[in-house]
Short mmCIF file of N, CA, C and O and ligand atoms in Angstrom, two decimals:
data_model
loop_
_atom_site.label_atom_id
_atom_site.label_comp_id
_atom_site.label_asym_id
_atom_site.label_seq_id
_atom_site.Cartn_x
_atom_site.Cartn_y
_atom_site.Cartn_z
N MET A 1 14.58 -134.69 -128.17
CA MET A 1 15.50 -134.86 -127.89
C MET A 1 16.55 -134.44 -127.42
O MET A 1 17.15 -133.32 -127.92
N GLU A 2 17.00 -135.01 -126.16
CA GLU A 2 17.97 -134.06 -125.47
C GLU A 2 19.24 -134.71 -125.33
O GLU A 2 19.31 -135.83 -124.92
N GLU A 3 20.04 -133.75 -125.66
CA GLU A 3 21.35 -134.85 -125.98
C GLU A 3 22.33 -135.20 -124.21
O GLU A 3 21.95 -134.89 -122.96
N ASN A 4 22.55 -136.23 -124.61
CA ASN A 4 22.92 -136.82 -123.30
C ASN A 4 22.08 -137.76 -122.56
O ASN A 4 22.70 -137.08 -121.23
N CYS A 5 20.90 -137.49 -123.06
CA CYS A 5 19.91 -138.01 -122.05
C CYS A 5 19.63 -139.78 -122.64
O CYS A 5 19.05 -139.86 -123.21
N ILE A 6 19.72 -140.31 -121.43
CA ILE A 6 20.25 -141.54 -121.60
C ILE A 6 18.97 -142.03 -121.47
O ILE A 6 18.53 -143.07 -122.68
N PHE A 7 17.92 -141.59 -121.26
CA PHE A 7 16.27 -142.34 -121.65
C PHE A 7 15.84 -141.73 -122.70
O PHE A 7 14.95 -142.86 -123.59
N CYS A 8 16.15 -140.94 -123.30
CA CYS A 8 15.90 -140.45 -124.77
C CYS A 8 16.69 -141.39 -125.74
O CYS A 8 16.04 -141.65 -126.75
N LYS A 9 17.80 -141.85 -125.87
CA LYS A 9 18.37 -142.92 -126.38
C LYS A 9 17.62 -143.73 -126.33
O LYS A 9 17.38 -144.74 -127.44
N ILE A 10 17.48 -144.60 -125.34
CA ILE A 10 16.72 -145.88 -125.18
C ILE A 10 15.64 -145.77 -125.74
O ILE A 10 15.45 -146.59 -126.54
N ALA A 11 14.73 -144.58 -125.23
CA ALA A 11 13.45 -144.65 -126.05
C ALA A 11 13.35 -144.85 -127.17
O ALA A 11 12.75 -145.37 -128.15
N ARG A 12 14.53 -143.75 -127.89
CA ARG A 12 14.45 -143.91 -129.44
C ARG A 12 14.99 -145.10 -130.26
O ARG A 12 15.22 -145.22 -131.24
N GLY A 13 15.66 -145.84 -129.22
CA GLY A 13 16.12 -147.65 -130.08
C GLY A 13 17.56 -147.04 -130.18
O GLY A 13 18.24 -148.11 -130.97
N GLU A 14 18.35 -146.20 -129.88
CA GLU A 14 20.07 -145.70 -129.96
C GLU A 14 20.60 -146.73 -129.07
O GLU A 14 21.72 -147.01 -129.60
N ILE A 15 19.77 -146.93 -128.10
CA ILE A 15 20.67 -147.83 -127.02
C ILE A 15 19.79 -148.75 -126.61
O ILE A 15 18.63 -148.56 -126.20
N PRO A 16 20.37 -150.28 -126.93
CA PRO A 16 19.63 -151.75 -126.58
C PRO A 16 18.83 -151.73 -125.33
O PRO A 16 19.86 -151.10 -124.38
N SER A 17 17.74 -152.43 -125.37
CA SER A 17 17.06 -152.21 -123.91
C SER A 17 16.14 -153.11 -124.16
O SER A 17 15.66 -153.76 -125.07
N ALA A 18 15.65 -153.95 -122.95
CA ALA A 18 14.71 -155.18 -122.83
C ALA A 18 13.29 -154.10 -122.99
O ALA A 18 12.79 -153.74 -122.04
N THR A 19 12.86 -154.36 -124.61
CA THR A 19 11.83 -154.01 -124.43
C THR A 19 10.29 -154.73 -123.96
O THR A 19 10.22 -155.73 -125.20
N LEU A 20 9.46 -154.35 -123.57
CA LEU A 20 7.92 -155.11 -123.09
C LEU A 20 7.15 -154.32 -124.36
O LEU A 20 6.06 -155.36 -124.71
N TYR A 21 7.24 -153.15 -124.53
CA TYR A 21 6.09 -152.54 -125.43
C TYR A 21 7.03 -151.52 -126.24
O TYR A 21 7.19 -150.74 -125.33
N GLU A 22 6.06 -151.03 -127.65
CA GLU A 22 6.61 -149.56 -128.22
C GLU A 22 5.57 -149.41 -128.76
O GLU A 22 4.63 -150.41 -129.65
N ASP A 23 5.25 -148.41 -129.05
CA ASP A 23 4.37 -147.87 -130.38
C ASP A 23 5.13 -146.72 -130.53
O ASP A 23 6.37 -145.87 -130.12
N GLU A 24 4.52 -145.30 -131.10
CA GLU A 24 4.85 -144.01 -131.75
C GLU A 24 5.80 -143.64 -130.61
O GLU A 24 6.22 -142.27 -130.59
N ASP A 25 4.57 -143.27 -129.29
CA ASP A 25 4.99 -142.22 -128.57
C ASP A 25 6.02 -142.62 -127.73
O ASP A 25 6.22 -142.05 -126.82
N PHE A 26 5.62 -143.97 -127.30
CA PHE A 26 6.70 -144.75 -126.07
C PHE A 26 7.39 -146.10 -125.85
O PHE A 26 6.64 -146.33 -127.56
N ARG A 27 8.09 -146.30 -125.12
CA ARG A 27 8.92 -147.44 -125.14
C ARG A 27 8.73 -147.82 -123.41
O ARG A 27 9.24 -147.06 -122.55
N VAL A 28 8.39 -148.96 -123.28
CA VAL A 28 8.55 -149.70 -122.34
C VAL A 28 9.61 -150.75 -121.85
O VAL A 28 9.75 -151.49 -122.85
N ILE A 29 10.43 -150.33 -120.80
CA ILE A 29 11.33 -151.06 -120.72
C ILE A 29 11.52 -151.98 -119.10
O ILE A 29 10.88 -151.56 -118.58
N LEU A 30 12.47 -152.85 -119.09
CA LEU A 30 12.82 -153.45 -117.92
C LEU A 30 13.89 -152.57 -117.28
O LEU A 30 14.58 -152.35 -117.67
N ASP A 31 13.12 -152.45 -116.07
CA ASP A 31 14.56 -151.36 -115.03
C ASP A 31 15.62 -152.40 -114.94
O ASP A 31 15.50 -153.60 -114.42
N LEU A 32 16.95 -151.40 -114.75
CA LEU A 32 18.22 -152.27 -115.11
C LEU A 32 18.15 -152.89 -113.57
O LEU A 32 19.56 -153.80 -112.94
N GLY A 33 17.67 -152.25 -112.41
CA GLY A 33 17.91 -152.06 -110.77
C GLY A 33 16.70 -152.76 -110.44
O GLY A 33 16.23 -151.91 -109.66
N PRO A 34 16.35 -153.41 -110.74
CA PRO A 34 14.87 -153.54 -110.52
C PRO A 34 14.30 -153.85 -109.03
O PRO A 34 14.98 -154.82 -108.32
N ALA A 35 13.54 -153.20 -108.05
CA ALA A 35 12.92 -152.94 -107.13
C ALA A 35 12.23 -154.66 -106.72
O ALA A 35 12.02 -155.15 -105.70
N SER A 36 11.62 -155.29 -107.94
CA SER A 36 10.86 -156.63 -107.48
C SER A 36 10.87 -156.97 -108.88
O SER A 36 11.38 -156.24 -110.14
N LYS A 37 10.55 -158.41 -109.42
CA LYS A 37 10.61 -159.03 -110.66
C LYS A 37 9.78 -158.22 -111.62
O LYS A 37 8.13 -158.59 -110.90
N GLY A 38 9.96 -157.97 -112.74
CA GLY A 38 8.92 -157.16 -113.64
C GLY A 38 8.74 -156.03 -113.53
O GLY A 38 7.98 -155.19 -114.55
N HIS A 39 9.77 -155.29 -112.59
CA HIS A 39 9.78 -153.78 -112.91
C HIS A 39 10.55 -152.95 -113.97
O HIS A 39 11.31 -153.51 -114.42
N ALA A 40 9.41 -152.39 -114.48
CA ALA A 40 9.31 -152.01 -115.71
C ALA A 40 9.29 -150.48 -115.87
O ALA A 40 8.51 -149.62 -114.61
N LEU A 41 9.93 -149.79 -116.50
CA LEU A 41 9.63 -147.96 -116.75
C LEU A 41 8.63 -147.87 -118.11
O LEU A 41 9.14 -148.13 -119.00
N VAL A 42 7.94 -146.73 -117.99
CA VAL A 42 7.51 -146.41 -119.04
C VAL A 42 7.94 -145.13 -119.58
O VAL A 42 8.27 -143.88 -118.71
N LEU A 43 8.60 -144.97 -120.72
CA LEU A 43 9.71 -143.86 -121.17
C LEU A 43 8.66 -142.90 -122.52
O LEU A 43 8.56 -143.98 -123.70
N PRO A 44 8.54 -141.63 -122.46
CA PRO A 44 8.02 -140.96 -123.56
C PRO A 44 9.21 -140.97 -124.67
O PRO A 44 10.33 -140.75 -123.98
N LYS A 45 9.08 -141.07 -126.22
CA LYS A 45 9.87 -141.00 -126.52
C LYS A 45 10.22 -139.68 -126.95
O LYS A 45 11.79 -139.18 -127.24
N THR A 46 9.27 -138.58 -126.54
CA THR A 46 10.26 -137.03 -126.30
C THR A 46 10.45 -136.58 -125.00
O THR A 46 9.78 -137.10 -124.48
N HIS A 47 11.38 -135.75 -124.79
CA HIS A 47 12.26 -135.29 -123.66
C HIS A 47 10.84 -134.57 -122.94
O HIS A 47 10.71 -133.68 -123.27
N ALA A 48 10.57 -134.69 -122.02
CA ALA A 48 10.23 -133.66 -120.99
C ALA A 48 10.93 -134.55 -119.63
O ALA A 48 11.37 -135.58 -119.16
N ALA A 49 11.14 -133.43 -118.69
CA ALA A 49 12.40 -133.55 -117.59
C ALA A 49 11.51 -134.61 -116.29
O ALA A 49 12.41 -135.37 -115.58
N ASN A 50 10.29 -133.81 -116.34
CA ASN A 50 9.71 -134.42 -115.16
C ASN A 50 8.00 -134.20 -115.58
O ASN A 50 7.53 -133.46 -116.38
N LEU A 51 7.14 -134.22 -114.77
CA LEU A 51 5.77 -134.47 -115.05
C LEU A 51 5.60 -132.63 -114.96
O LEU A 51 4.24 -132.91 -116.01
N PHE A 52 6.29 -132.23 -114.96
CA PHE A 52 5.77 -130.39 -114.79
C PHE A 52 5.82 -129.75 -116.19
O PHE A 52 5.23 -129.34 -116.65
N GLU A 53 6.78 -130.49 -117.13
CA GLU A 53 7.18 -130.28 -118.00
C GLU A 53 6.47 -131.16 -119.37
O GLU A 53 6.28 -130.96 -120.31
N LEU A 54 5.60 -132.23 -118.88
CA LEU A 54 5.14 -133.01 -119.66
C LEU A 54 4.15 -132.35 -120.27
O LEU A 54 3.54 -132.08 -119.96
N PRO A 55 3.92 -132.45 -121.43
CA PRO A 55 2.65 -132.29 -122.67
C PRO A 55 1.37 -132.55 -121.81
O PRO A 55 1.72 -133.99 -121.77
N ASP A 56 0.23 -132.63 -121.86
CA ASP A 56 -1.09 -132.68 -121.48
C ASP A 56 -1.45 -134.42 -122.18
O ASP A 56 -1.59 -135.39 -121.78
N GLU A 57 -1.35 -133.98 -123.67
CA GLU A 57 -1.42 -135.18 -124.33
C GLU A 57 -0.55 -136.53 -123.96
O GLU A 57 -1.02 -137.40 -123.96
N THR A 58 0.76 -136.57 -123.57
CA THR A 58 1.49 -137.20 -123.11
C THR A 58 1.31 -137.97 -122.06
O THR A 58 1.20 -139.29 -121.66
N ALA A 59 0.93 -136.80 -121.10
CA ALA A 59 0.46 -137.36 -119.99
C ALA A 59 -0.82 -138.13 -120.09
O ALA A 59 -0.81 -139.25 -119.20
N GLN A 60 -1.99 -137.72 -120.78
CA GLN A 60 -2.88 -138.66 -120.78
C GLN A 60 -2.28 -139.85 -121.68
O GLN A 60 -3.22 -141.28 -120.99
N LYS A 61 -1.83 -140.31 -122.08
CA LYS A 61 -1.51 -141.28 -123.40
C LYS A 61 -0.19 -141.99 -122.31
O LYS A 61 -0.52 -143.52 -122.31
N ALA A 62 0.14 -142.00 -121.62
CA ALA A 62 1.19 -142.43 -120.48
C ALA A 62 0.51 -143.31 -119.54
O ALA A 62 0.68 -144.15 -119.40
N LEU A 63 -0.79 -142.79 -119.22
CA LEU A 63 -1.22 -143.57 -117.74
C LEU A 63 -1.60 -144.87 -118.55
O LEU A 63 -2.08 -145.66 -118.17
N VAL A 64 -2.28 -144.52 -120.38
CA VAL A 64 -2.82 -146.11 -120.56
C VAL A 64 -2.45 -146.52 -120.88
O VAL A 64 -2.38 -148.06 -120.74
N VAL A 65 -0.88 -146.66 -121.43
CA VAL A 65 0.55 -147.16 -121.46
C VAL A 65 0.49 -148.07 -120.49
O VAL A 65 0.75 -149.39 -120.25
N ALA A 66 0.27 -147.28 -119.48
CA ALA A 66 0.87 -147.89 -118.15
C ALA A 66 0.11 -148.79 -117.62
O ALA A 66 0.43 -150.11 -117.41
N LYS A 67 -1.07 -148.36 -117.56
CA LYS A 67 -2.27 -149.33 -117.41
C LYS A 67 -2.11 -150.80 -118.51
O LYS A 67 -2.74 -151.48 -117.35
N ARG A 68 -2.16 -150.55 -119.11
CA ARG A 68 -2.16 -151.83 -119.99
C ARG A 68 -0.89 -152.91 -119.96
O ARG A 68 -1.11 -154.34 -119.80
N VAL A 69 0.33 -152.12 -119.67
CA VAL A 69 1.29 -153.19 -119.32
C VAL A 69 1.35 -153.50 -117.74
O VAL A 69 1.21 -154.65 -117.61
N ALA A 70 0.77 -152.81 -117.28
CA ALA A 70 0.66 -153.30 -115.72
C ALA A 70 -0.12 -154.55 -115.72
O ALA A 70 0.10 -155.26 -114.91
N ALA A 71 -1.51 -154.54 -116.22
CA ALA A 71 -1.87 -155.46 -116.30
C ALA A 71 -1.63 -156.71 -116.63
O ALA A 71 -1.71 -158.18 -116.54
N CYS A 72 -0.71 -156.99 -117.93
CA CYS A 72 0.08 -157.72 -118.44
C CYS A 72 1.30 -158.39 -117.31
O CYS A 72 1.32 -159.52 -117.43
N LEU A 73 2.01 -157.82 -117.09
CA LEU A 73 3.05 -157.95 -115.91
C LEU A 73 1.77 -158.87 -114.89
O LEU A 73 2.86 -159.39 -114.66
N LYS A 74 0.84 -158.22 -114.04
CA LYS A 74 0.65 -158.50 -113.24
C LYS A 74 0.18 -159.97 -113.27
O LYS A 74 0.34 -160.72 -112.54
N GLU A 75 -0.89 -160.07 -114.58
CA GLU A 75 -1.04 -161.43 -114.96
C GLU A 75 -0.17 -162.38 -115.20
O GLU A 75 -0.38 -163.52 -114.95
N GLY A 76 0.73 -162.29 -116.32
CA GLY A 76 1.77 -163.03 -116.60
C GLY A 76 2.71 -163.43 -115.68
O GLY A 76 3.28 -164.32 -115.14
N LEU A 77 3.19 -162.70 -114.24
CA LEU A 77 3.72 -162.82 -113.27
C LEU A 77 2.94 -163.29 -112.14
O LEU A 77 3.55 -163.43 -111.19
N HIS A 78 1.55 -163.55 -112.18
CA HIS A 78 1.34 -163.53 -110.59
C HIS A 78 1.79 -162.94 -109.71
O HIS A 78 1.55 -163.06 -108.55
N ALA A 79 1.50 -161.48 -109.88
CA ALA A 79 1.91 -160.52 -109.01
C ALA A 79 0.25 -160.50 -108.35
O ALA A 79 -0.51 -160.75 -108.72
N ASP A 80 1.06 -160.34 -106.85
CA ASP A 80 -0.27 -160.12 -106.01
C ASP A 80 -1.07 -158.09 -106.74
O ASP A 80 -1.93 -158.28 -105.80
N GLY A 81 -0.01 -157.63 -106.45
CA GLY A 81 -0.22 -156.15 -106.77
C GLY A 81 0.66 -155.29 -107.43
O GLY A 81 1.13 -156.09 -107.95
N LEU A 82 0.65 -154.28 -107.42
CA LEU A 82 1.82 -153.35 -108.19
C LEU A 82 1.36 -151.70 -107.95
O LEU A 82 0.25 -151.47 -107.51
N ASN A 83 2.65 -151.08 -108.01
CA ASN A 83 2.43 -149.92 -107.51
C ASN A 83 3.10 -148.76 -108.76
O ASN A 83 3.97 -149.51 -109.74
N LEU A 84 2.36 -148.09 -108.65
CA LEU A 84 2.97 -146.95 -109.76
C LEU A 84 3.58 -145.95 -109.13
O LEU A 84 3.08 -145.52 -108.42
N VAL A 85 5.11 -145.54 -109.45
CA VAL A 85 5.71 -144.35 -109.01
C VAL A 85 6.24 -143.52 -110.00
O VAL A 85 6.40 -143.83 -110.94
N GLN A 86 6.27 -142.49 -109.81
CA GLN A 86 6.38 -141.46 -110.59
C GLN A 86 7.03 -140.25 -109.86
O GLN A 86 6.17 -139.54 -109.31
N ASN A 87 8.70 -140.11 -109.96
CA ASN A 87 9.37 -139.26 -108.99
C ASN A 87 9.87 -138.23 -109.76
O ASN A 87 9.87 -138.49 -110.98
N ASN A 88 9.65 -137.01 -108.94
CA ASN A 88 10.09 -135.57 -109.77
C ASN A 88 10.61 -135.15 -108.85
O ASN A 88 10.53 -134.91 -107.63
N GLY A 89 12.35 -134.41 -109.21
CA GLY A 89 13.15 -133.77 -108.77
C GLY A 89 13.90 -135.29 -107.36
O GLY A 89 13.58 -136.14 -106.94
N ALA A 90 15.39 -134.30 -107.20
CA ALA A 90 16.39 -135.31 -106.46
C ALA A 90 15.35 -135.48 -105.08
O ALA A 90 15.46 -136.71 -104.70
N ALA A 91 14.75 -134.23 -104.89
CA ALA A 91 14.31 -134.39 -103.25
C ALA A 91 13.24 -136.02 -103.36
O ALA A 91 12.78 -136.22 -102.08
N ALA A 92 13.06 -136.24 -104.15
CA ALA A 92 11.61 -136.91 -104.30
C ALA A 92 12.23 -138.21 -105.12
O ALA A 92 11.04 -139.16 -104.71
N GLY A 93 13.94 -138.48 -105.05
CA GLY A 93 14.20 -139.74 -105.46
C GLY A 93 14.46 -139.72 -107.11
O GLY A 93 14.70 -140.88 -107.22
N GLN A 94 13.78 -138.92 -107.52
CA GLN A 94 14.28 -138.67 -109.05
C GLN A 94 16.18 -138.94 -109.97
O GLN A 94 16.87 -137.93 -109.17
N THR A 95 16.54 -139.68 -110.21
CA THR A 95 17.78 -139.82 -110.50
C THR A 95 17.89 -139.52 -112.03
O THR A 95 19.22 -139.16 -112.36
N VAL A 96 17.13 -140.16 -112.65
CA VAL A 96 17.15 -139.46 -114.32
C VAL A 96 15.96 -138.71 -114.94
O VAL A 96 14.76 -138.61 -114.49
N ASP A 97 16.47 -137.27 -115.18
CA ASP A 97 15.76 -136.40 -115.77
C ASP A 97 15.04 -136.81 -117.28
O ASP A 97 15.34 -135.72 -117.74
N HIS A 98 14.23 -137.43 -116.86
CA HIS A 98 13.45 -137.68 -118.42
C HIS A 98 12.16 -138.50 -117.54
O HIS A 98 12.24 -139.48 -116.91
N PHE A 99 11.32 -137.66 -117.41
CA PHE A 99 9.75 -138.26 -117.41
C PHE A 99 9.83 -139.74 -117.56
O PHE A 99 9.96 -140.36 -118.63
N HIS A 100 9.63 -140.48 -116.10
CA HIS A 100 9.32 -141.70 -116.82
C HIS A 100 8.74 -142.43 -115.44
O HIS A 100 8.63 -141.55 -114.30
N ILE A 101 7.44 -143.35 -115.81
CA ILE A 101 6.54 -144.18 -114.70
C ILE A 101 7.43 -145.61 -114.46
O ILE A 101 7.40 -146.38 -115.22
N HIS A 102 7.36 -145.83 -112.91
CA HIS A 102 7.66 -147.19 -112.46
C HIS A 102 6.72 -147.95 -112.62
O HIS A 102 5.24 -147.69 -111.83
N LEU A 103 6.34 -148.78 -112.74
CA LEU A 103 5.61 -150.68 -112.61
C LEU A 103 6.07 -151.32 -111.60
O LEU A 103 7.25 -151.68 -112.76
N ILE A 104 5.65 -151.50 -110.49
CA ILE A 104 6.62 -152.34 -109.62
C ILE A 104 5.48 -153.44 -108.98
O ILE A 104 4.75 -152.89 -108.52
N PRO A 105 5.62 -154.51 -109.94
CA PRO A 105 4.85 -155.60 -109.55
C PRO A 105 4.73 -155.99 -108.28
O PRO A 105 6.40 -155.46 -107.21
N ARG A 106 3.90 -156.19 -107.31
CA ARG A 106 4.25 -156.73 -105.58
C ARG A 106 3.94 -157.95 -105.81
O ARG A 106 2.62 -158.40 -106.02
N TYR A 107 4.66 -158.77 -104.35
CA TYR A 107 4.19 -160.03 -104.13
C TYR A 107 4.09 -160.05 -102.70
O TYR A 107 4.70 -159.50 -101.94
N GLN A 108 3.09 -160.83 -102.73
CA GLN A 108 3.18 -160.72 -100.92
C GLN A 108 3.81 -161.45 -100.11
O GLN A 108 5.51 -162.11 -100.71
N ASN A 109 4.78 -160.46 -99.00
CA ASN A 109 5.46 -160.71 -98.26
C ASN A 109 6.97 -160.48 -99.13
O ASN A 109 7.96 -160.94 -98.99
N ASP A 110 6.98 -159.50 -100.10
CA ASP A 110 8.24 -159.30 -100.82
C ASP A 110 8.98 -157.91 -99.79
O ASP A 110 8.40 -157.37 -98.96
N THR A 111 9.93 -157.51 -100.22
CA THR A 111 11.11 -156.32 -99.59
C THR A 111 10.52 -155.17 -99.90
O THR A 111 11.25 -154.49 -99.33
N VAL A 112 9.42 -154.97 -101.19
CA VAL A 112 9.65 -153.68 -101.66
C VAL A 112 9.39 -152.95 -100.44
O VAL A 112 8.61 -152.98 -99.50
N ASN A 113 9.80 -151.28 -100.69
CA ASN A 113 9.87 -150.41 -99.33
C ASN A 113 9.07 -149.04 -100.39
O ASN A 113 9.80 -148.02 -101.08
N VAL A 114 7.86 -148.88 -100.36
CA VAL A 114 7.36 -147.52 -101.00
C VAL A 114 6.06 -146.77 -99.66
O VAL A 114 4.66 -146.88 -100.14
N THR A 115 6.74 -147.09 -98.59
CA THR A 115 5.90 -146.60 -98.16
C THR A 115 6.06 -145.14 -96.92
O THR A 115 6.99 -145.30 -97.42
N TRP A 116 5.45 -144.30 -95.97
CA TRP A 116 6.07 -143.88 -95.16
C TRP A 116 5.46 -143.29 -94.12
O TRP A 116 4.39 -144.67 -93.54
N GLN A 117 5.73 -142.89 -93.44
CA GLN A 117 5.46 -143.08 -91.34
C GLN A 117 3.98 -141.54 -92.00
O GLN A 117 4.18 -140.45 -92.15
N PRO A 118 2.76 -142.21 -91.54
CA PRO A 118 2.08 -141.34 -91.34
C PRO A 118 1.79 -140.05 -90.32
O PRO A 118 2.47 -140.14 -89.41
N GLY A 119 2.14 -138.64 -91.04
CA GLY A 119 2.10 -138.01 -90.18
C GLY A 119 0.84 -136.95 -89.66
O GLY A 119 -0.18 -137.87 -89.38
N GLU A 120 0.71 -135.66 -89.43
CA GLU A 120 -0.38 -135.20 -88.90
C GLU A 120 -0.82 -133.89 -89.70
O GLU A 120 0.07 -133.32 -90.03
N LEU A 121 -2.10 -133.81 -90.29
CA LEU A 121 -2.42 -132.33 -90.77
C LEU A 121 -2.73 -131.46 -89.80
O LEU A 121 -4.30 -132.07 -89.46
N SER A 122 -2.07 -130.41 -89.75
CA SER A 122 -2.76 -129.15 -88.68
C SER A 122 -3.98 -128.38 -89.23
O SER A 122 -3.74 -128.49 -90.39
N GLU A 123 -4.28 -127.87 -88.85
CA GLU A 123 -5.40 -126.81 -89.27
C GLU A 123 -5.32 -126.01 -90.17
O GLU A 123 -5.46 -125.28 -91.16
N ALA A 124 -3.67 -124.91 -89.91
CA ALA A 124 -3.24 -124.40 -90.16
C ALA A 124 -2.31 -124.56 -91.24
O ALA A 124 -2.53 -123.72 -92.79
N GLU A 125 -2.09 -125.88 -91.62
CA GLU A 125 -1.12 -126.36 -93.25
C GLU A 125 -2.63 -126.89 -94.17
O GLU A 125 -2.70 -126.21 -95.10
N LYS A 126 -3.74 -127.20 -93.35
CA LYS A 126 -4.82 -127.59 -94.01
C LYS A 126 -5.62 -126.32 -94.49
O LYS A 126 -5.90 -126.01 -95.80
N GLU A 127 -5.50 -125.41 -93.78
CA GLU A 127 -6.10 -123.53 -94.08
C GLU A 127 -5.65 -123.74 -95.83
O GLU A 127 -5.39 -122.99 -96.39
N GLU A 128 -3.90 -123.41 -95.36
CA GLU A 128 -3.13 -123.15 -96.28
C GLU A 128 -3.00 -123.43 -97.57
O GLU A 128 -2.74 -122.92 -98.50
N ILE A 129 -2.66 -124.77 -97.79
CA ILE A 129 -3.22 -125.49 -98.62
C ILE A 129 -4.41 -125.68 -99.85
O ILE A 129 -4.85 -125.42 -100.78
N LEU A 130 -5.06 -125.51 -98.71
CA LEU A 130 -7.02 -125.41 -99.57
C LEU A 130 -6.93 -123.79 -100.18
O LEU A 130 -7.51 -123.98 -101.67
N LYS A 131 -6.55 -122.75 -99.67
CA LYS A 131 -6.42 -121.70 -99.92
C LYS A 131 -5.32 -121.20 -101.51
O LYS A 131 -5.96 -120.68 -102.24
N LEU A 132 -4.61 -122.42 -101.98
CA LEU A 132 -3.84 -122.50 -102.95
C LEU A 132 -5.13 -123.09 -103.91
O LEU A 132 -4.61 -122.28 -105.17
N PHE A 133 -6.39 -123.39 -104.00
CA PHE A 133 -6.99 -124.09 -104.55
C PHE A 133 -8.35 -123.15 -104.78
O PHE A 133 -9.38 -123.34 -105.24
N GLN A 134 -8.28 -121.97 -104.40
CA GLN A 134 -9.64 -121.90 -104.28
C GLN A 134 -9.56 -120.20 -105.38
O GLN A 134 -8.69 -119.58 -106.04
P1 AMP B 201 14.44 -142.43 -111.27
O1 AMP B 201 14.97 -142.55 -109.59
O2 AMP B 201 12.95 -142.37 -110.48
O3 AMP B 201 15.07 -141.38 -111.76
O4 AMP B 201 14.56 -143.95 -111.38
C1 AMP B 201 15.56 -144.29 -112.08
C2 AMP B 201 15.41 -145.66 -112.62
O5 AMP B 201 16.05 -145.57 -113.80
C3 AMP B 201 16.15 -146.79 -111.67
O6 AMP B 201 15.01 -147.34 -111.22
C4 AMP B 201 17.14 -147.21 -112.08
O7 AMP B 201 17.64 -148.51 -111.74
C5 AMP B 201 16.48 -146.99 -113.72
N1 AMP B 201 17.77 -146.97 -114.91
C6 AMP B 201 18.74 -146.29 -115.19
N2 AMP B 201 19.49 -146.01 -115.66
C7 AMP B 201 18.85 -147.13 -116.78
C8 AMP B 201 19.13 -148.21 -117.91
N3 AMP B 201 20.11 -147.99 -118.53
N4 AMP B 201 17.92 -149.23 -118.27
C9 AMP B 201 17.03 -149.60 -117.93
N5 AMP B 201 16.95 -148.85 -116.30
C10 AMP B 201 17.86 -147.93 -115.72
ZN1 ZN B 202 15.66 -137.70 -122.26
#
């Protein structure tokens, strides 16, 4: 539990939330500023600021929870698709520093924007990046 972390307080039930799912390790809530109908957030009950701080065990469990709730949302809301979004750092759009996975149901012709302009992969950059994993 991190002092002053709103998602710690929500995940542990100290602040009420619209909860879709809860178990020992996670709470899944509706986002207060939804990108689309059914936009939900998977919150671990233990604090990790972001993906890089997340214990492996929590990371594994989080995807299983996300998968299950995503399936319920997609079926129940008759969504046409669904994005998983997970932001790390302000540069990546993270505004709450407690790891969370966005579940964003998508509907044909909705106005949600999770896109980018395709760039180009130069040979030099490709080599630089591949070297990191050799
Ligand atoms: P991110 O920008 O990835 O850090 O996402 C933070 C998300 O949390 C945003 O989509 C907000 O709408 C949502 N949010 C912030 N405060 C609350 C809250 N008290 N309850 C539910 N969702 C929240
Ligand atoms: Zn927290």
